[in-house]
């Protein structure tokens, strides 16, 4: 039974033909499969996150490291499309929620989520997580004057910083199949006299107009490279050149340039 479930999950993650009407999450999966670099990195994290479980559960540290590699080295237009694809039904939303193997990368060993103070404290003491959280706080700080909560040039930085948290101690994910709400796997029910700190941390994800606006803006500007990858008449070499050209779209602004330690690649 476990083998069958693992095989089903593998097909879901690696992409498979669909008899239902097309959706953007499936398009994103197929576009990644069509790109050699994206598919190689995705296969790596799937193998780690669905690999043989250790005595204490899944190999979470290896799974998360492979996810960090996926976002640091994969084509951003494709990796972000997998992360931020929009959905109009529960089946699509479930595919999106399961894309990064939440049973291993997202949730913990217990049946109930821990206090958010636990992953927050772990992040504060991690050389990988702490600078990424600082980058997320700086890049996704809401701009009250902006209609969508984010300044126009802030959107790509916010999405890039959010993606950088996947594979860390505070890995966020979609919390259900009925919305696009995201949060780390934690709550604030047992945070004691640090309840305010806990709620403020969780609110970075659940009450962040800039993050919400950035995700909606990504949906409104669906990367043209995906259509190129899915077009059977498109020249493959031309498509790969377009994918490579998107690497420069997510370069940080002067705010992040003040924090050179926030570069993701050296932290892997």
Coordinates of C-alpha atoms in Angstrom, one line a residue:
X1 CA 0.0 0.0 0.0
X2 CA 2.8 2.4 0.9
X3 CA 4.6 1.7 -2.3
X4 CA 1.4 2.4 -4.3
X5 CA 0.9 5.7 -2.5
X6 CA 4.5 6.7 -3.1
X7 CA 4.2 5.8 -6.8
X8 CA 1.0 7.9 -7.1
X9 CA 2.7 10.8 -5.5
X10 CA 5.7 10.5 -7.8
X11 CA 3.4 10.7 -10.8
X12 CA 1.7 13.7 -9.4
X13 CA 5.0 15.5 -8.8
X14 CA 6.8 14.7 -12.0
X15 CA 3.8 15.6 -14.2
X16 CA 1.5 13.3 -16.1
X17 CA -1.1 13.6 -18.9
X18 CA -4.4 15.0 -17.8
X19 CA -7.8 14.0 -19.1
X20 CA -9.4 17.0 -17.3
X21 CA -9.4 20.5 -18.7
X22 CA -6.0 22.2 -18.5
X23 CA -4.9 24.3 -15.6
X24 CA -1.9 26.5 -14.9
X25 CA -0.4 24.2 -12.3
X26 CA -0.4 21.3 -14.8
X27 CA 1.0 23.7 -17.5
X28 CA 3.8 24.7 -15.1
X29 CA 4.6 21.0 -14.3
X30 CA 4.7 20.2 -18.0
X31 CA 6.9 23.2 -18.8
X32 CA 9.3 22.1 -16.1
X33 CA 9.4 18.6 -17.5
X34 CA 10.2 20.1 -21.0
X35 CA 13.2 22.0 -19.6
X36 CA 16.2 19.7 -18.8
X37 CA 17.6 21.7 -15.9
X38 CA 14.2 22.2 -14.2
X39 CA 13.3 18.6 -14.6
X40 CA 16.7 17.3 -13.3
X41 CA 16.5 19.5 -10.2
X42 CA 12.9 18.5 -9.6
X43 CA 13.7 14.8 -9.9
X44 CA 16.4 15.3 -7.3
X45 CA 14.1 16.8 -4.7
X46 CA 11.4 14.2 -5.4
X47 CA 13.9 11.4 -4.9
X48 CA 15.1 12.9 -1.6
X49 CA 11.7 13.9 -0.3
X50 CA 10.1 10.5 -1.2
X51 CA 13.2 8.5 -0.5
X52 CA 13.5 5.7 2.0
X53 CA 12.4 7.1 5.3
X54 CA 14.8 7.0 8.2
X55 CA 13.8 5.6 11.6
X56 CA 12.5 8.9 12.8
X57 CA 10.5 9.7 9.7
X58 CA 11.3 11.2 6.3
X59 CA 14.9 12.5 5.5
X60 CA 13.7 16.1 6.0
X61 CA 17.1 17.8 6.0
X62 CA 18.1 16.2 2.7
X63 CA 14.6 17.0 1.3
X64 CA 14.8 20.6 2.2
X65 CA 18.4 21.0 0.9
X66 CA 17.2 19.6 -2.5
X67 CA 14.3 22.1 -2.5
X68 CA 16.7 24.9 -1.9
X69 CA 18.8 23.7 -4.8
X70 CA 15.8 23.6 -7.0
X71 CA 14.9 27.3 -6.4
X72 CA 18.5 28.5 -6.4
X73 CA 19.6 26.8 -9.6
X74 CA 16.4 26.2 -11.6
X75 CA 15.0 28.7 -14.1
X76 CA 13.0 31.2 -12.0
X77 CA 10.2 31.5 -14.6
X78 CA 9.6 27.8 -14.3
X79 CA 10.3 27.2 -10.5
X80 CA 8.1 30.2 -9.6
X81 CA 5.3 29.0 -11.9
X82 CA 5.2 25.7 -10.0
X83 CA 5.0 27.6 -6.7
X84 CA 2.6 30.4 -7.6
X85 CA 0.3 28.8 -10.3
X86 CA -3.3 29.8 -9.8
X87 CA -6.2 27.3 -9.4
X88 CA -9.9 27.4 -9.9
X89 CA -10.8 24.0 -8.4
X90 CA -9.8 21.8 -5.5
X91 CA -8.1 19.2 -7.6
X92 CA -5.7 21.8 -9.0
X93 CA -5.2 23.3 -5.5
X94 CA -4.3 19.9 -4.1
X95 CA -1.7 19.4 -6.9
X96 CA -0.3 22.8 -6.0
X97 CA -0.2 22.0 -2.3
X98 CA 1.5 18.7 -2.9
X99 CA 4.1 19.9 -5.4
X100 CA 6.9 20.2 -2.8
X101 CA 6.1 17.1 -0.8
X102 CA 4.6 18.7 2.3
X103 CA 4.5 15.4 4.2
X104 CA 8.3 15.7 4.4
X105 CA 9.4 19.3 3.6
X106 CA 6.5 21.2 5.3
X107 CA 5.0 19.4 8.3
X108 CA 6.6 17.9 11.3
X109 CA 6.6 14.4 12.9
X110 CA 3.6 15.1 15.2
X111 CA -0.1 15.0 14.2
X112 CA -0.6 18.7 15.3
X113 CA 1.4 21.7 14.3
X114 CA 3.8 23.1 16.9
X115 CA 3.9 26.7 18.2
X116 CA 5.3 29.0 15.6
X117 CA 7.9 30.0 18.1
X118 CA 9.7 26.6 17.5
X119 CA 10.4 27.1 13.8
X120 CA 11.0 30.8 14.4
X121 CA 13.7 30.1 17.1
X122 CA 15.2 27.4 14.9
X123 CA 15.4 29.9 12.0
X124 CA 17.0 32.6 14.2
X125 CA 19.8 30.2 14.9
X126 CA 20.3 28.9 11.4
X127 CA 22.8 30.5 9.0
X128 CA 20.6 29.3 6.1
X129 CA 17.2 30.4 7.4
X130 CA 17.9 33.6 9.3
X131 CA 19.1 35.7 6.3
X132 CA 16.3 34.4 4.1
X133 CA 13.7 35.4 6.7
X134 CA 15.3 38.9 6.9
X135 CA 15.2 39.1 3.1
X136 CA 11.5 38.1 3.1
X137 CA 10.7 40.7 5.8
X138 CA 12.4 43.4 3.9
X139 CA 11.2 42.4 0.4
X140 CA 7.6 41.7 1.3
X141 CA 7.0 44.6 3.7
X142 CA 3.5 46.0 2.8
X143 CA 3.4 49.4 1.1
X144 CA 0.2 51.1 2.3
X145 CA 0.2 53.5 -0.7
X146 CA 0.2 50.8 -3.3
X147 CA -3.2 49.4 -4.5
X148 CA -2.1 45.8 -4.2
X149 CA 0.0 46.2 -1.1
X150 CA 3.3 46.0 -3.0
X151 CA 5.1 48.6 -5.1
X152 CA 5.4 47.5 -8.7
X153 CA 9.2 47.0 -8.6
X154 CA 8.8 45.2 -5.2
X155 CA 6.8 42.3 -6.6
X156 CA 9.6 40.1 -8.1
X157 CA 11.8 40.7 -5.0
X158 CA 8.9 39.6 -2.7
X159 CA 8.3 36.4 -4.7
X160 CA 12.0 35.6 -4.9
X161 CA 12.4 36.0 -1.2
X162 CA 9.3 33.9 -0.4
X163 CA 10.6 31.1 -2.7
X164 CA 13.9 31.3 -0.7
X165 CA 12.1 30.2 2.4
X166 CA 11.1 26.9 0.9
X167 CA 13.5 24.3 2.2
X168 CA 14.2 26.1 5.5
X169 CA 13.1 25.7 9.1
X170 CA 10.0 27.9 8.3
X171 CA 9.1 26.4 5.0
X172 CA 5.7 27.8 4.0
X173 CA 3.0 26.1 1.9
X174 CA -0.6 26.5 0.9
X175 CA -2.7 25.6 3.9
X176 CA -5.8 24.2 2.2
X177 CA -7.4 23.4 -1.2
X178 CA -10.0 26.2 -1.0
X179 CA -7.8 29.3 -1.1
X180 CA -4.4 30.6 -1.9
X181 CA -3.5 31.2 1.7
X182 CA 0.0 30.3 2.8
X183 CA 1.7 29.8 6.2
X184 CA 4.4 27.8 7.9
X185 CA 3.2 24.6 9.6
X186 CA 2.6 26.0 13.0
X187 CA 0.1 27.9 15.1
X188 CA 0.1 30.2 18.2
X189 CA -2.1 28.3 20.5
X190 CA 0.7 27.3 23.0
X191 CA 2.9 30.4 22.8
X192 CA 2.4 31.6 26.4
X193 CA 3.7 35.1 27.1
X194 CA 5.2 35.2 23.6
X195 CA 1.8 35.1 22.0
X196 CA 2.2 38.6 20.4
X197 CA 5.6 37.7 18.9
X198 CA 4.2 34.4 17.6
X199 CA 1.1 36.1 16.0
X200 CA 3.4 38.8 14.4
X201 CA 5.6 36.1 12.8
X202 CA 2.6 34.1 11.5
X203 CA 1.1 37.3 10.2
X204 CA 4.0 37.8 7.9
X205 CA 2.3 35.1 5.8
X206 CA -1.3 35.2 6.8
X207 CA -1.9 39.0 7.0
X208 CA 0.6 40.3 4.4
X209 CA -1.0 42.4 1.7
X210 CA 2.2 42.7 -0.2
X211 CA 2.7 38.9 -0.4
X212 CA -0.9 38.4 -1.4
X213 CA -0.6 41.2 -4.0
X214 CA 2.6 39.8 -5.4
X215 CA 1.1 36.4 -5.9
X216 CA -1.9 37.9 -7.6
X217 CA 0.4 40.0 -9.8
X218 CA 2.4 36.9 -10.8
X219 CA -0.9 35.2 -11.9
X220 CA -1.8 38.2 -13.9
X221 CA 1.5 38.2 -15.7
X222 CA 1.8 34.5 -16.5
X223 CA 5.4 34.1 -17.8
X224 CA 5.4 33.9 -21.7
X225 CA 8.2 31.3 -21.4
X226 CA 5.6 28.8 -20.3
X227 CA 3.7 29.1 -23.5
X228 CA 6.9 28.8 -25.4
X229 CA 7.7 25.6 -23.5
X230 CA 4.3 24.1 -24.1
X231 CA 4.1 25.0 -27.8
X232 CA 5.0 21.9 -29.8
X233 CA 6.0 24.1 -32.7
X234 CA 8.4 26.2 -30.7
X235 CA 12.1 25.7 -31.4
X236 CA 13.5 24.0 -28.2
X237 CA 16.8 25.9 -28.4
X238 CA 14.9 29.2 -28.6
X239 CA 12.8 28.3 -25.6
X240 CA 15.8 27.5 -23.5
X241 CA 17.4 30.8 -24.4
X242 CA 14.3 32.6 -23.2
X243 CA 14.3 30.6 -20.0
X244 CA 17.9 31.6 -19.3
X245 CA 17.1 35.2 -20.0
X246 CA 14.6 35.3 -17.1
X247 CA 17.4 34.7 -14.6
X248 CA 18.0 38.5 -14.5
X249 CA 14.4 39.4 -13.8
X250 CA 14.6 38.7 -10.1
X251 CA 17.8 40.7 -9.2
X252 CA 17.4 42.5 -5.9
X253 CA 17.1 46.2 -5.6
X254 CA 19.2 48.6 -3.5
X255 CA 17.5 47.3 -0.3
X256 CA 18.8 43.8 -0.8
X257 CA 22.2 45.0 -2.1
X258 CA 22.7 46.3 1.4
X259 CA 22.5 42.7 2.7
X260 CA 25.0 40.7 0.6
X261 CA 24.7 37.8 3.0
X262 CA 21.2 37.2 1.7
X263 CA 22.5 35.7 -1.6
X264 CA 20.8 32.3 -1.8
X265 CA 23.4 30.2 -3.6
X266 CA 26.2 30.4 -1.1
X267 CA 23.8 29.3 1.6
X268 CA 23.0 25.9 0.1

